[in-house]
Phi, psi and omega in degrees: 000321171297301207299316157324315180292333196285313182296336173288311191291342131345279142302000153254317171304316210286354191263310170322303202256354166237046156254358153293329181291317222272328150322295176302002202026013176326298190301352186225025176198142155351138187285284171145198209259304181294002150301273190320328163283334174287327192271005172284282204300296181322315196281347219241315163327292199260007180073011177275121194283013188218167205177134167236183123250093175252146172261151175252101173303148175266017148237345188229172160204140237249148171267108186278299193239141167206138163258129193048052154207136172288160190276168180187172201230141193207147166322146183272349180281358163262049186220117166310313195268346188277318214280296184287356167343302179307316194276133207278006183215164195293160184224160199193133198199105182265022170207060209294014160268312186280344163281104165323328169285006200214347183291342192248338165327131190268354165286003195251293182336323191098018171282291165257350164195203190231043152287127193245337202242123196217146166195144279140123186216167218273126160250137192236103201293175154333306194281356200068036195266137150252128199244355182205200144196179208236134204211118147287171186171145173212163181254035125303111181308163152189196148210163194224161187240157226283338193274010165293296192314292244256342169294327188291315181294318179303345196252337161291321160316330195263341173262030154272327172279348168291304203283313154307313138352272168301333186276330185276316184296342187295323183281309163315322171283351185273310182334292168343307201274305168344272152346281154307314190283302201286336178309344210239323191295291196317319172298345148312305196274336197248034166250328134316289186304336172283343176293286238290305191336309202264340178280026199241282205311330172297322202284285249259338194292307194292298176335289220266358147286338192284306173289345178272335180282331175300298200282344180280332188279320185284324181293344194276346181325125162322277181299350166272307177307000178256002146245118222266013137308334175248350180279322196275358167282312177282350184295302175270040183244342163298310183274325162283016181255278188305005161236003160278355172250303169325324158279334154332304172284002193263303151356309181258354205251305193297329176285001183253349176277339196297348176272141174321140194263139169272146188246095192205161189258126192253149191224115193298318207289317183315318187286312126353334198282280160001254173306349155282320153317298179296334184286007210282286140022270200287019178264311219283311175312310192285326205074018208292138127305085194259117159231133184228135206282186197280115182251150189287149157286117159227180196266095181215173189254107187300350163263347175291299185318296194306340165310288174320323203283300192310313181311282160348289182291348174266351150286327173310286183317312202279328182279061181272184202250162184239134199088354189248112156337062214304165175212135180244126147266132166264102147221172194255150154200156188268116185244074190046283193251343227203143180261146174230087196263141192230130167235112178238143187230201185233031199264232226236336173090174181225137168342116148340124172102341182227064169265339186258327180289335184298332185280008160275156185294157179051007126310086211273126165298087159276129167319129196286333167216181166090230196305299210109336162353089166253168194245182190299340189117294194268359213272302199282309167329330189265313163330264179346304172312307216294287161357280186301311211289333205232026161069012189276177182232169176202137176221147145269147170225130168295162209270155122282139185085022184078171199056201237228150147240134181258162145200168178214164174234120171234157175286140192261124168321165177259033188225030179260142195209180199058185207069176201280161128357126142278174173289091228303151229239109187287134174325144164303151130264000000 
């Protein structure tokens, strides 16, 4: 019955230690130069012209690094190094004919060598498994003295920490690859996705230009403006063509932030020029009173930027006071390093308290009085991307005097120009 228990526990350290083995991959790669410069520098320690790193197998033993021999691999029941596996400290034998564990061993006999003088020390993983030991040997008696032995462990730690070492980069380069391969599928999918973003956007954009211009001309109609059940079926047929082009653009603008922002020098009033063209349907509905101040060229990715401007102004426009003309400022200024672009309006304002929460996704800015107007969710969330994205901050501020102030910050280049001035700075005296 012992002997059955002995042979198991047996064969459970030996499946333990060489999936540690098996872990380091020593046995299927090159020892590398630092194994091999460690069992030199051993032999050379102890002055011996032979030196191993041998692993233990539960059938072999495998020689990883060897000085002045070439390695090889031998049954583990001829292995010098298998009979002492166990001992958790170094051994030191200055005659292996006289040692029992070793007298009848054929590397000791002359079957396979002359060995006389054997010393030895534990290699030991992290969890404390042992899987080899690091073994000097001559075919000479000798003896080492005790601060030898412990010199012998320490040169055995170290080469556990190579092996510790080598197993952790090993794993970082997998990590790595890992990464990069997922880093390059995501530069894919989200390069899909802005196509499919912009063909969408295109198929659905000419149609749906088509039916709000069909319906503005069907309102001029006589008989429909003189009635007002078909004047209030095209008024929300109008509107809802104007608030399916707005999600559109909020669509295609969040899938384009999902992309690396491009760096080329943009001169913000064009890109506003811009976004007020497309917005033009919703200025002609508000009567909005739009001025825009004098603005800088800066260094951005010109279709993220035209996102961002079209977003900001189509809130502005949409969150108006009801009966009332909105009136929007676009302006610019320079804070040392950073451009600070501002869209401030007189509309309805956002709740105390959720200024920061609208820029999260899918949270909609309802209006704190007035319409009640809400947006999609995506629009102020895609700022937030774009912005940050371009190394920037973006906040709301109440307006003085009611509404809103929007702004974002981007850094400003040292070519960078236009926008207003700050205020010149009274001299020291």
């Amino acid at each position: 019955m012992g002997t059955a228990r002995s042979t198991l526990d047996r064969e459970d350290a030996d499946a333990v230690r060489e999936q540690e083995i098996e872990r380091y991959a020593v046995l299927t790669t090159p020892p590398g130069r630092e194994l091999q410069a460690l069992v030199e520098l051993t032999a050379q320690i102890f002055a011996v012209p032979t030196a191993a790193i041998n692993l233990v197998t539960g059938t072999a033993q495998h020689q990883v690094a060897t000085a002045g021999f070439e390695p090889s691999v031998c049954a583990r029941s001829d292995s010098m190094c298998a009979a002492v596996l166990a001992e958790p400290a170094a051994v030191a034998v200055a005659d292996a004919r006289d040692d029992p564990r070793f007298a009848d061993n054929p590397f000791v006999t002359g079957v396979i060598g002359a060995v006389r003088f054997y010393a030895s020390a534990p290699l030991l993983t992290p969890a404390g498994v042992p899987i080899g030991r690091l073994c000097v040997f001559d075919d000479a008696p000798r003896r080492i003295e005790e601060p030898e032995r412990r010199r012998l462990a320490v040169l055995a730690e170290r080469i556990m920490d190579v092996l510790e070492l080598r197993f952790t980069t090993q794993q970082v380069e997998r990590t790595l690859g890992e990464l990069t391969s997922a880093q390059q599928e995501l530069r894919r999918s989200n390069e899909a996705l802005l196509h499919f973003a912009g063909q969408v956007s295109h198929d659905l954009r000419n149609p749906l230009q088509v039916i709000r211009s069909n319906a503005e001309l069907l309102g001029m109609e006589p008989v429909v403006a003189t009635d007002p059940a078909l004047s209030s079926v095209v008024e929300q047929i109008t509107e809802s063509t104007t608030e399916m082009a707005s999600l559109i653009r909020d669509v295609l603008a969040d899938a384009r932030a999902g992309s690396l922002p491009r760096r080329e020098p943009v001169d913000l009033r064009e890109t506003v020029d811009r976004a007020l063209r497309d917005l033009a349907p919703q200025v002609r509905e508000s009567g909005a009173d739009v001025t825009v101040g004098d603005l800088p060229r800066v260094h951005a990715d010109p279709e993220l930027l035209y996102a961002v401007m079209v977003n900001l102004l189509s809130n502005a426009l949409k969150f108006r006071r009801p009966g009332t003309r909105p009136t929007i400022e676009v302006r610019a200024r320079r804070h040392t390093s950073r451009w600070r672009v501002t869209v401030s309006d007189d509309g309805t304002g956002v709740p105390p308290g959720t200024e920061s929460a609208v820029f999260l996704p899918y949270v909609r800015a309802a209006a704190s009085t007035g319409t009640g107007t809400e947006g999609h969710g995506i629009g102020l969330a895609t700022v937030h991307r774009i912005v940050h994205a371009h190394g920037g901050e973006v906040g709301l501020e109440p307006r003085s005097g009611g509404g809103t102030t929007a702004w974002f910050e981007l850094p400003a280049g040292p070519a960078d120009t236009g926008g207003e001035q700050p205020p010149a700075q009274a001299p020291d005296r």
